[in-house]
């Protein structure tokens, strides 16, 4: 009987190859597609713990550039979740006014294969006679759960990734799906150790503070409407929200602070020179890493 890891690697390797994704050699299941030499798109997963008799795995995806502090695909996907996002996050940002019932589950469940269940039951009875646990609701088979995750990959993740064709469209992806990764730490804005994500990437895309500000505020009205929609429809974790006026005020203030930091990054000669040097160092180091993975 095929193990989960074997079946997932086979199914995803076959399904993603036509889209240009390559399974990296190594311990962890990273499927990577390069966009030029600066952008990489990643689909991955990890096995999680479920309550018997269910087994659980979680799907993640994300986009990184050679301008982040460090690209490391030799560690577990769990250790890369600062830029790898759950599938459901992508779905919610792609369908901002969907109902909560339409949002995919965080993880995919499937029924523990019978052979595995019997082996575990046999081992457990040696130490006290544990009875077999029966799920209170029907569980899909492992193959059904894998195919369900592949359907979501084809329908929701690949189309989003296909919109990223260059650095400008990558910036638009970040603004919509992962805006925190390009948010500068206001306490230590020019500390390149703390701003280790894609903050410096902004210099590769925006030529002026005005252009940067317009990009940040492009979807402001939509974002406020989404918060109101989800609060009105009583989404879990959505508490009482401020008035629309307050939300606009807070959004404007945040935009002004980030724009002021970017303007200084762009126009202060000393800071700008240091930033460009850091960008080039990151590009060189990450490019070497990607060559080592056989991606370039």
PDB file of C-alpha atoms in Angstrom:
ATOM      1  CA  UNK A   1       0.000   0.000   0.000  1.00  0.00           C
ATOM      2  CA  UNK A   2       1.327   3.429  -0.997  1.00  0.00           C
ATOM      3  CA  UNK A   3       2.135   5.750   1.882  1.00  0.00           C
ATOM      4  CA  UNK A   4       0.733   9.259   2.060  1.00  0.00           C
ATOM      5  CA  UNK A   5       4.108  10.838   1.281  1.00  0.00           C
ATOM      6  CA  UNK A   6       4.653   8.597  -1.750  1.00  0.00           C
ATOM      7  CA  UNK A   7       1.177   9.191  -3.128  1.00  0.00           C
ATOM      8  CA  UNK A   8       1.288  12.968  -2.589  1.00  0.00           C
ATOM      9  CA  UNK A   9       4.661  13.348  -4.298  1.00  0.00           C
ATOM     10  CA  UNK A  10       3.515  11.231  -7.246  1.00  0.00           C
ATOM     11  CA  UNK A  11       0.155  12.992  -7.624  1.00  0.00           C
ATOM     12  CA  UNK A  12       1.539  16.525  -7.298  1.00  0.00           C
ATOM     13  CA  UNK A  13       4.578  15.875  -9.489  1.00  0.00           C
ATOM     14  CA  UNK A  14       2.313  14.631 -12.287  1.00  0.00           C
ATOM     15  CA  UNK A  15      -0.339  17.329 -11.838  1.00  0.00           C
ATOM     16  CA  UNK A  16       2.010  20.324 -11.549  1.00  0.00           C
ATOM     17  CA  UNK A  17       4.576  19.393 -14.213  1.00  0.00           C
ATOM     18  CA  UNK A  18       2.382  20.698 -17.094  1.00  0.00           C
ATOM     19  CA  UNK A  19       2.299  24.091 -15.342  1.00  0.00           C
ATOM     20  CA  UNK A  20       6.090  24.255 -15.166  1.00  0.00           C
ATOM     21  CA  UNK A  21       6.580  23.276 -11.514  1.00  0.00           C
ATOM     22  CA  UNK A  22       9.567  21.190 -10.508  1.00  0.00           C
ATOM     23  CA  UNK A  23       9.796  18.978  -7.427  1.00  0.00           C
ATOM     24  CA  UNK A  24      12.998  19.850  -5.591  1.00  0.00           C
ATOM     25  CA  UNK A  25      15.253  17.027  -4.540  1.00  0.00           C
ATOM     26  CA  UNK A  26      15.514  16.755  -0.793  1.00  0.00           C
ATOM     27  CA  UNK A  27      13.656  15.840   2.333  1.00  0.00           C
ATOM     28  CA  UNK A  28      10.767  18.293   1.992  1.00  0.00           C
ATOM     29  CA  UNK A  29       8.084  18.460  -0.715  1.00  0.00           C
ATOM     30  CA  UNK A  30       8.609  21.807  -2.417  1.00  0.00           C
ATOM     31  CA  UNK A  31       7.206  22.223  -5.927  1.00  0.00           C
ATOM     32  CA  UNK A  32       8.735  25.325  -7.488  1.00  0.00           C
ATOM     33  CA  UNK A  33       8.186  27.359 -10.648  1.00  0.00           C
ATOM     34  CA  UNK A  34      10.545  30.183 -11.592  1.00  0.00           C
ATOM     35  CA  UNK A  35       9.369  33.408 -13.228  1.00  0.00           C
ATOM     36  CA  UNK A  36      12.523  34.718 -14.842  1.00  0.00           C
ATOM     37  CA  UNK A  37      15.476  34.665 -12.469  1.00  0.00           C
ATOM     38  CA  UNK A  38      14.014  36.823  -9.696  1.00  0.00           C
ATOM     39  CA  UNK A  39      10.669  35.268  -8.682  1.00  0.00           C
ATOM     40  CA  UNK A  40       9.839  31.799  -7.418  1.00  0.00           C
ATOM     41  CA  UNK A  41       6.381  30.352  -6.861  1.00  0.00           C
ATOM     42  CA  UNK A  42       6.020  27.503  -4.394  1.00  0.00           C
ATOM     43  CA  UNK A  43       3.368  24.898  -3.630  1.00  0.00           C
ATOM     44  CA  UNK A  44       3.931  22.576  -0.686  1.00  0.00           C
ATOM     45  CA  UNK A  45       2.269  20.721   2.177  1.00  0.00           C
ATOM     46  CA  UNK A  46       2.966  19.065   5.466  1.00  0.00           C
ATOM     47  CA  UNK A  47       1.367  16.259   7.396  1.00  0.00           C
ATOM     48  CA  UNK A  48      -0.373  17.278  10.600  1.00  0.00           C
ATOM     49  CA  UNK A  49      -1.858  15.404  13.532  1.00  0.00           C
ATOM     50  CA  UNK A  50      -5.487  14.397  13.424  1.00  0.00           C
ATOM     51  CA  UNK A  51      -7.787  12.683  15.889  1.00  0.00           C
ATOM     52  CA  UNK A  52      -8.173   9.019  15.037  1.00  0.00           C
ATOM     53  CA  UNK A  53      -9.361   7.716  12.720  1.00  0.00           C
ATOM     54  CA  UNK A  54      -8.672  10.822  10.615  1.00  0.00           C
ATOM     55  CA  UNK A  55      -5.353  11.807   9.076  1.00  0.00           C
ATOM     56  CA  UNK A  56      -4.651  15.452   8.226  1.00  0.00           C
ATOM     57  CA  UNK A  57      -2.458  17.382   5.810  1.00  0.00           C
ATOM     58  CA  UNK A  58      -2.189  21.128   5.183  1.00  0.00           C
ATOM     59  CA  UNK A  59      -1.595  22.853   1.835  1.00  0.00           C
ATOM     60  CA  UNK A  60       0.496  26.024   1.555  1.00  0.00           C
ATOM     61  CA  UNK A  61       1.688  28.221  -1.286  1.00  0.00           C
ATOM     62  CA  UNK A  62       3.580  31.453  -1.736  1.00  0.00           C
ATOM     63  CA  UNK A  63       5.724  33.702  -3.873  1.00  0.00           C
ATOM     64  CA  UNK A  64       9.193  34.950  -2.984  1.00  0.00           C
ATOM     65  CA  UNK A  65      11.830  36.997  -4.762  1.00  0.00           C
ATOM     66  CA  UNK A  66      15.602  36.964  -4.649  1.00  0.00           C
ATOM     67  CA  UNK A  67      15.341  40.294  -2.802  1.00  0.00           C
ATOM     68  CA  UNK A  68      14.226  38.802   0.506  1.00  0.00           C
ATOM     69  CA  UNK A  69      16.887  38.214   3.149  1.00  0.00           C
ATOM     70  CA  UNK A  70      17.223  34.483   2.592  1.00  0.00           C
ATOM     71  CA  UNK A  71      15.569  31.747   0.557  1.00  0.00           C
ATOM     72  CA  UNK A  72      15.731  28.401   2.318  1.00  0.00           C
ATOM     73  CA  UNK A  73      13.926  25.361   0.928  1.00  0.00           C
ATOM     74  CA  UNK A  74      15.960  22.873   2.936  1.00  0.00           C
ATOM     75  CA  UNK A  75      13.802  23.356   6.026  1.00  0.00           C
ATOM     76  CA  UNK A  76      10.257  22.194   6.736  1.00  0.00           C
ATOM     77  CA  UNK A  77       7.380  24.144   5.140  1.00  0.00           C
ATOM     78  CA  UNK A  78       6.316  24.856   8.732  1.00  0.00           C
ATOM     79  CA  UNK A  79       9.454  26.999   9.068  1.00  0.00           C
ATOM     80  CA  UNK A  80       8.562  29.022   5.970  1.00  0.00           C
ATOM     81  CA  UNK A  81       5.030  30.009   6.934  1.00  0.00           C
ATOM     82  CA  UNK A  82       6.033  33.675   7.227  1.00  0.00           C
ATOM     83  CA  UNK A  83       5.678  33.751   3.441  1.00  0.00           C
ATOM     84  CA  UNK A  84       3.899  30.488   2.623  1.00  0.00           C
ATOM     85  CA  UNK A  85       0.141  30.969   3.036  1.00  0.00           C
ATOM     86  CA  UNK A  86      -2.640  28.430   3.644  1.00  0.00           C
ATOM     87  CA  UNK A  87      -4.756  27.786   0.554  1.00  0.00           C
ATOM     88  CA  UNK A  88      -7.794  29.175   2.341  1.00  0.00           C
ATOM     89  CA  UNK A  89      -6.108  32.600   2.703  1.00  0.00           C
ATOM     90  CA  UNK A  90      -5.630  32.806  -1.065  1.00  0.00           C
ATOM     91  CA  UNK A  91      -9.248  31.759  -1.587  1.00  0.00           C
ATOM     92  CA  UNK A  92     -10.612  34.427   0.769  1.00  0.00           C
ATOM     93  CA  UNK A  93      -8.581  37.189  -0.896  1.00  0.00           C
ATOM     94  CA  UNK A  94      -9.601  35.992  -4.366  1.00  0.00           C
ATOM     95  CA  UNK A  95     -13.272  35.868  -3.324  1.00  0.00           C
ATOM     96  CA  UNK A  96     -13.549  38.746  -0.814  1.00  0.00           C
ATOM     97  CA  UNK A  97     -17.359  38.651  -0.603  1.00  0.00           C
ATOM     98  CA  UNK A  98     -17.796  34.896  -0.396  1.00  0.00           C
ATOM     99  CA  UNK A  99     -19.757  33.337   2.442  1.00  0.00           C
ATOM    100  CA  UNK A 100     -17.958  31.669   5.330  1.00  0.00           C
ATOM    101  CA  UNK A 101     -19.460  28.337   4.271  1.00  0.00           C
ATOM    102  CA  UNK A 102     -17.630  28.543   0.939  1.00  0.00           C
ATOM    103  CA  UNK A 103     -14.179  28.991   2.490  1.00  0.00           C
ATOM    104  CA  UNK A 104     -12.056  25.812   2.213  1.00  0.00           C
ATOM    105  CA  UNK A 105     -10.985  24.100   5.393  1.00  0.00           C
ATOM    106  CA  UNK A 106      -7.533  24.914   6.758  1.00  0.00           C
ATOM    107  CA  UNK A 107      -6.539  21.261   6.410  1.00  0.00           C
ATOM    108  CA  UNK A 108      -7.602  18.181   4.449  1.00  0.00           C
ATOM    109  CA  UNK A 109      -8.842  15.151   6.339  1.00  0.00           C
ATOM    110  CA  UNK A 110      -8.920  11.553   5.186  1.00  0.00           C
ATOM    111  CA  UNK A 111      -9.641   8.229   6.811  1.00  0.00           C
ATOM    112  CA  UNK A 112      -6.706   6.297   8.149  1.00  0.00           C
ATOM    113  CA  UNK A 113      -6.072   3.370   5.778  1.00  0.00           C
ATOM    114  CA  UNK A 114      -7.417   0.117   7.185  1.00  0.00           C
ATOM    115  CA  UNK A 115      -4.018  -1.596   7.268  1.00  0.00           C
ATOM    116  CA  UNK A 116      -2.507   1.256   9.275  1.00  0.00           C
ATOM    117  CA  UNK A 117      -5.496   1.356  11.608  1.00  0.00           C
ATOM    118  CA  UNK A 118      -5.265  -2.376  12.294  1.00  0.00           C
ATOM    119  CA  UNK A 119      -1.520  -2.200  12.957  1.00  0.00           C
ATOM    120  CA  UNK A 120      -1.952   0.661  15.403  1.00  0.00           C
ATOM    121  CA  UNK A 121      -4.853  -1.140  17.081  1.00  0.00           C
ATOM    122  CA  UNK A 122      -2.798  -4.304  17.397  1.00  0.00           C
ATOM    123  CA  UNK A 123       0.112  -2.412  18.928  1.00  0.00           C
ATOM    124  CA  UNK A 124      -2.154  -0.473  21.278  1.00  0.00           C
ATOM    125  CA  UNK A 125      -3.848  -3.604  22.639  1.00  0.00           C
ATOM    126  CA  UNK A 126      -0.486  -4.785  23.908  1.00  0.00           C
ATOM    127  CA  UNK A 127      -0.525  -1.843  26.315  1.00  0.00           C
ATOM    128  CA  UNK A 128      -4.019  -1.765  27.739  1.00  0.00           C
ATOM    129  CA  UNK A 129      -6.561  -2.775  25.122  1.00  0.00           C
ATOM    130  CA  UNK A 130      -7.444   0.438  23.248  1.00  0.00           C
ATOM    131  CA  UNK A 131     -10.606   0.098  21.158  1.00  0.00           C
ATOM    132  CA  UNK A 132     -10.869   1.228  17.538  1.00  0.00           C
ATOM    133  CA  UNK A 133     -12.163   4.791  17.180  1.00  0.00           C
ATOM    134  CA  UNK A 134     -14.964   5.448  14.688  1.00  0.00           C
ATOM    135  CA  UNK A 135     -15.450   8.870  13.119  1.00  0.00           C
ATOM    136  CA  UNK A 136     -18.817  10.556  13.854  1.00  0.00           C
ATOM    137  CA  UNK A 137     -18.951  11.707  10.189  1.00  0.00           C
ATOM    138  CA  UNK A 138     -17.883  10.154   6.877  1.00  0.00           C
ATOM    139  CA  UNK A 139     -14.228  10.677   5.941  1.00  0.00           C
ATOM    140  CA  UNK A 140     -12.845  10.621   2.399  1.00  0.00           C
ATOM    141  CA  UNK A 141     -10.167   8.163   1.404  1.00  0.00           C
ATOM    142  CA  UNK A 142      -6.572   9.327   1.117  1.00  0.00           C
ATOM    143  CA  UNK A 143      -6.836   9.414  -2.696  1.00  0.00           C
ATOM    144  CA  UNK A 144     -10.070  11.430  -2.533  1.00  0.00           C
ATOM    145  CA  UNK A 145      -8.530  13.977  -0.169  1.00  0.00           C
ATOM    146  CA  UNK A 146      -5.456  14.353  -2.383  1.00  0.00           C
ATOM    147  CA  UNK A 147      -7.634  14.854  -5.464  1.00  0.00           C
ATOM    148  CA  UNK A 148      -9.723  17.434  -3.600  1.00  0.00           C
ATOM    149  CA  UNK A 149      -6.580  19.385  -2.747  1.00  0.00           C
ATOM    150  CA  UNK A 150      -5.439  19.146  -6.381  1.00  0.00           C
ATOM    151  CA  UNK A 151      -8.786  20.506  -7.577  1.00  0.00           C
ATOM    152  CA  UNK A 152      -8.311  23.531  -5.314  1.00  0.00           C
ATOM    153  CA  UNK A 153      -4.739  23.915  -6.587  1.00  0.00           C
ATOM    154  CA  UNK A 154      -5.877  23.954 -10.225  1.00  0.00           C
ATOM    155  CA  UNK A 155      -8.939  26.136  -9.680  1.00  0.00           C
ATOM    156  CA  UNK A 156      -7.628  28.710  -7.199  1.00  0.00           C
ATOM    157  CA  UNK A 157      -3.841  28.688  -6.807  1.00  0.00           C
ATOM    158  CA  UNK A 158      -2.519  28.257 -10.346  1.00  0.00           C
ATOM    159  CA  UNK A 159      -4.707  31.082 -11.778  1.00  0.00           C
ATOM    160  CA  UNK A 160      -3.417  33.472  -9.087  1.00  0.00           C
ATOM    161  CA  UNK A 161       0.190  32.460  -9.725  1.00  0.00           C
ATOM    162  CA  UNK A 162      -0.329  32.915 -13.479  1.00  0.00           C
ATOM    163  CA  UNK A 163      -1.009  36.624 -12.935  1.00  0.00           C
ATOM    164  CA  UNK A 164       2.563  37.115 -11.671  1.00  0.00           C
ATOM    165  CA  UNK A 165       4.729  37.563 -14.747  1.00  0.00           C
ATOM    166  CA  UNK A 166       7.221  40.229 -13.640  1.00  0.00           C
ATOM    167  CA  UNK A 167       8.223  42.331 -10.618  1.00  0.00           C
ATOM    168  CA  UNK A 168       5.356  44.803 -11.066  1.00  0.00           C
ATOM    169  CA  UNK A 169       2.691  42.089 -11.094  1.00  0.00           C
ATOM    170  CA  UNK A 170       4.513  40.435  -8.186  1.00  0.00           C
ATOM    171  CA  UNK A 171       4.084  43.697  -6.231  1.00  0.00           C
ATOM    172  CA  UNK A 172       0.358  43.593  -7.043  1.00  0.00           C
ATOM    173  CA  UNK A 173       0.214  40.025  -5.732  1.00  0.00           C
ATOM    174  CA  UNK A 174       1.849  41.133  -2.477  1.00  0.00           C
ATOM    175  CA  UNK A 175      -0.552  44.065  -2.078  1.00  0.00           C
ATOM    176  CA  UNK A 176      -3.548  41.758  -2.479  1.00  0.00           C
ATOM    177  CA  UNK A 177      -2.477  38.512  -0.840  1.00  0.00           C
ATOM    178  CA  UNK A 178       0.478  39.186   1.462  1.00  0.00           C
ATOM    179  CA  UNK A 179       0.781  42.910   2.196  1.00  0.00           C
ATOM    180  CA  UNK A 180       2.607  42.341   5.492  1.00  0.00           C
ATOM    181  CA  UNK A 181       5.649  41.010   3.671  1.00  0.00           C
ATOM    182  CA  UNK A 182       6.318  44.443   2.119  1.00  0.00           C
ATOM    183  CA  UNK A 183       5.368  46.413   5.242  1.00  0.00           C
ATOM    184  CA  UNK A 184       8.362  48.193   6.756  1.00  0.00           C
ATOM    185  CA  UNK A 185       8.841  47.862  10.497  1.00  0.00           C
ATOM    186  CA  UNK A 186       8.096  51.384  11.745  1.00  0.00           C
ATOM    187  CA  UNK A 187      10.237  50.920  14.866  1.00  0.00           C
ATOM    188  CA  UNK A 188      13.370  49.936  12.939  1.00  0.00           C
ATOM    189  CA  UNK A 189      12.578  50.788   9.296  1.00  0.00           C
ATOM    190  CA  UNK A 190      16.138  50.677   7.983  1.00  0.00           C
ATOM    191  CA  UNK A 191      17.416  47.677   9.898  1.00  0.00           C
ATOM    192  CA  UNK A 192      17.993  45.088   7.158  1.00  0.00           C
ATOM    193  CA  UNK A 193      18.056  42.241   9.666  1.00  0.00           C
ATOM    194  CA  UNK A 194      14.570  42.998  10.997  1.00  0.00           C
ATOM    195  CA  UNK A 195      13.187  43.927   7.571  1.00  0.00           C
ATOM    196  CA  UNK A 196      14.138  40.522   6.218  1.00  0.00           C
ATOM    197  CA  UNK A 197      11.093  39.854   4.066  1.00  0.00           C
ATOM    198  CA  UNK A 198      10.261  41.715   0.832  1.00  0.00           C
ATOM    199  CA  UNK A 199      10.398  45.311   2.128  1.00  0.00           C
ATOM    200  CA  UNK A 200      13.401  46.267  -0.007  1.00  0.00           C
ATOM    201  CA  UNK A 201      11.670  44.785  -3.049  1.00  0.00           C
ATOM    202  CA  UNK A 202       9.672  48.042  -3.236  1.00  0.00           C
ATOM    203  CA  UNK A 203      12.781  49.777  -4.593  1.00  0.00           C
ATOM    204  CA  UNK A 204      12.734  47.485  -7.631  1.00  0.00           C
ATOM    205  CA  UNK A 205       9.154  48.453  -8.509  1.00  0.00           C
ATOM    206  CA  UNK A 206       8.329  52.016  -7.480  1.00  0.00           C
ATOM    207  CA  UNK A 207      10.214  55.067  -8.759  1.00  0.00           C
ATOM    208  CA  UNK A 208       8.537  57.598  -6.478  1.00  0.00           C
ATOM    209  CA  UNK A 209       6.787  57.890  -3.136  1.00  0.00           C
ATOM    210  CA  UNK A 210       3.625  58.974  -4.950  1.00  0.00           C
ATOM    211  CA  UNK A 211       3.583  55.806  -7.069  1.00  0.00           C
ATOM    212  CA  UNK A 212       4.180  53.721  -3.945  1.00  0.00           C
ATOM    213  CA  UNK A 213       1.339  55.478  -2.082  1.00  0.00           C
ATOM    214  CA  UNK A 214      -1.139  54.990  -4.938  1.00  0.00           C
ATOM    215  CA  UNK A 215      -0.339  51.281  -5.134  1.00  0.00           C
ATOM    216  CA  UNK A 216      -0.855  50.855  -1.397  1.00  0.00           C
ATOM    217  CA  UNK A 217      -4.181  52.716  -1.366  1.00  0.00           C
ATOM    218  CA  UNK A 218      -5.567  51.182  -4.572  1.00  0.00           C
ATOM    219  CA  UNK A 219      -7.775  48.611  -2.824  1.00  0.00           C
ATOM    220  CA  UNK A 220      -8.447  50.577   0.367  1.00  0.00           C
ATOM    221  CA  UNK A 221     -12.166  51.005  -0.284  1.00  0.00           C
ATOM    222  CA  UNK A 222     -12.546  47.324  -1.172  1.00  0.00           C
ATOM    223  CA  UNK A 223     -10.701  46.242   1.972  1.00  0.00           C
ATOM    224  CA  UNK A 224     -13.014  48.290   4.181  1.00  0.00           C
ATOM    225  CA  UNK A 225     -16.071  46.880   2.419  1.00  0.00           C
ATOM    226  CA  UNK A 226     -14.778  43.358   2.940  1.00  0.00           C
ATOM    227  CA  UNK A 227     -14.334  43.933   6.677  1.00  0.00           C
ATOM    228  CA  UNK A 228     -17.879  45.307   6.876  1.00  0.00           C
ATOM    229  CA  UNK A 229     -19.263  42.382   4.862  1.00  0.00           C
ATOM    230  CA  UNK A 230     -17.608  39.747   7.034  1.00  0.00           C
ATOM    231  CA  UNK A 231     -18.600  41.468  10.230  1.00  0.00           C
ATOM    232  CA  UNK A 232     -22.212  41.825   9.068  1.00  0.00           C
ATOM    233  CA  UNK A 233     -22.335  38.134   8.150  1.00  0.00           C
ATOM    234  CA  UNK A 234     -20.835  37.157  11.516  1.00  0.00           C
ATOM    235  CA  UNK A 235     -17.675  35.488  10.320  1.00  0.00           C
ATOM    236  CA  UNK A 236     -15.771  33.745  13.134  1.00  0.00           C
ATOM    237  CA  UNK A 237     -13.169  35.983  14.826  1.00  0.00           C
ATOM    238  CA  UNK A 238     -14.730  39.176  13.420  1.00  0.00           C
ATOM    239  CA  UNK A 239     -15.538  41.276  16.458  1.00  0.00           C
ATOM    240  CA  UNK A 240     -17.325  44.601  16.623  1.00  0.00           C
ATOM    241  CA  UNK A 241     -15.679  46.970  14.162  1.00  0.00           C
ATOM    242  CA  UNK A 242     -15.092  50.710  14.171  1.00  0.00           C
ATOM    243  CA  UNK A 243     -17.116  53.117  12.092  1.00  0.00           C
ATOM    244  CA  UNK A 244     -16.299  53.466   8.404  1.00  0.00           C
ATOM    245  CA  UNK A 245     -14.933  56.935   9.094  1.00  0.00           C
ATOM    246  CA  UNK A 246     -12.519  55.556  11.699  1.00  0.00           C
ATOM    247  CA  UNK A 247     -11.380  52.753   9.387  1.00  0.00           C
ATOM    248  CA  UNK A 248     -10.684  55.269   6.606  1.00  0.00           C
ATOM    249  CA  UNK A 249      -8.760  57.460   9.024  1.00  0.00           C
ATOM    250  CA  UNK A 250      -6.626  54.578  10.295  1.00  0.00           C
ATOM    251  CA  UNK A 251      -5.950  53.337   6.748  1.00  0.00           C
ATOM    252  CA  UNK A 252      -4.886  56.826   5.636  1.00  0.00           C
ATOM    253  CA  UNK A 253      -2.597  57.221   8.633  1.00  0.00           C
ATOM    254  CA  UNK A 254      -0.949  53.845   8.005  1.00  0.00           C
ATOM    255  CA  UNK A 255      -0.443  54.699   4.354  1.00  0.00           C
ATOM    256  CA  UNK A 256       1.112  58.052   5.211  1.00  0.00           C
ATOM    257  CA  UNK A 257       3.586  56.435   7.621  1.00  0.00           C
ATOM    258  CA  UNK A 258       4.657  53.760   5.130  1.00  0.00           C
ATOM    259  CA  UNK A 259       4.925  56.307   2.308  1.00  0.00           C
ATOM    260  CA  UNK A 260       7.098  58.581   4.434  1.00  0.00           C
ATOM    261  CA  UNK A 261       9.423  55.662   5.195  1.00  0.00           C
ATOM    262  CA  UNK A 262       9.630  54.700   1.529  1.00  0.00           C
ATOM    263  CA  UNK A 263      10.321  58.299   0.554  1.00  0.00           C
ATOM    264  CA  UNK A 264      13.248  58.378   2.964  1.00  0.00           C
ATOM    265  CA  UNK A 265      14.455  55.011   1.680  1.00  0.00           C
ATOM    266  CA  UNK A 266      14.326  56.431  -1.830  1.00  0.00           C
ATOM    267  CA  UNK A 267      15.709  59.919  -1.259  1.00  0.00           C
ATOM    268  CA  UNK A 268      18.103  59.811   1.696  1.00  0.00           C
ATOM    269  CA  UNK A 269      21.496  59.307  -0.002  1.00  0.00           C
ATOM    270  CA  UNK A 270      23.094  57.271   2.791  1.00  0.00           C
ATOM    271  CA  UNK A 271      20.075  55.028   3.446  1.00  0.00           C
ATOM    272  CA  UNK A 272      19.430  54.579  -0.285  1.00  0.00           C
ATOM    273  CA  UNK A 273      23.026  53.534  -0.950  1.00  0.00           C
ATOM    274  CA  UNK A 274      22.945  51.023   1.924  1.00  0.00           C
ATOM    275  CA  UNK A 275      19.600  49.646   0.695  1.00  0.00           C
ATOM    276  CA  UNK A 276      20.833  49.135  -2.862  1.00  0.00           C
ATOM    277  CA  UNK A 277      23.940  47.366  -1.572  1.00  0.00           C
ATOM    278  CA  UNK A 278      21.769  45.097   0.592  1.00  0.00           C
ATOM    279  CA  UNK A 279      19.471  44.378  -2.374  1.00  0.00           C
ATOM    280  CA  UNK A 280      22.392  43.341  -4.542  1.00  0.00           C
ATOM    281  CA  UNK A 281      23.882  41.170  -1.784  1.00  0.00           C
ATOM    282  CA  UNK A 282      20.550  39.391  -1.315  1.00  0.00           C
ATOM    283  CA  UNK A 283      20.163  38.891  -5.065  1.00  0.00           C
ATOM    284  CA  UNK A 284      23.617  37.343  -5.377  1.00  0.00           C
ATOM    285  CA  UNK A 285      23.255  35.044  -2.362  1.00  0.00           C
ATOM    286  CA  UNK A 286      19.732  33.877  -3.213  1.00  0.00           C
ATOM    287  CA  UNK A 287      20.636  33.381  -6.869  1.00  0.00           C
ATOM    288  CA  UNK A 288      23.444  31.059  -5.794  1.00  0.00           C
ATOM    289  CA  UNK A 289      20.993  29.197  -3.566  1.00  0.00           C
ATOM    290  CA  UNK A 290      18.550  28.747  -6.453  1.00  0.00           C
ATOM    291  CA  UNK A 291      21.367  27.507  -8.698  1.00  0.00           C
ATOM    292  CA  UNK A 292      22.210  24.971  -6.026  1.00  0.00           C
ATOM    293  CA  UNK A 293      18.602  23.757  -6.144  1.00  0.00           C
ATOM    294  CA  UNK A 294      18.875  23.352  -9.915  1.00  0.00           C
ATOM    295  CA  UNK A 295      16.286  26.058 -10.581  1.00  0.00           C
ATOM    296  CA  UNK A 296      18.562  28.392 -12.574  1.00  0.00           C
TER     297      UNK A 296
END
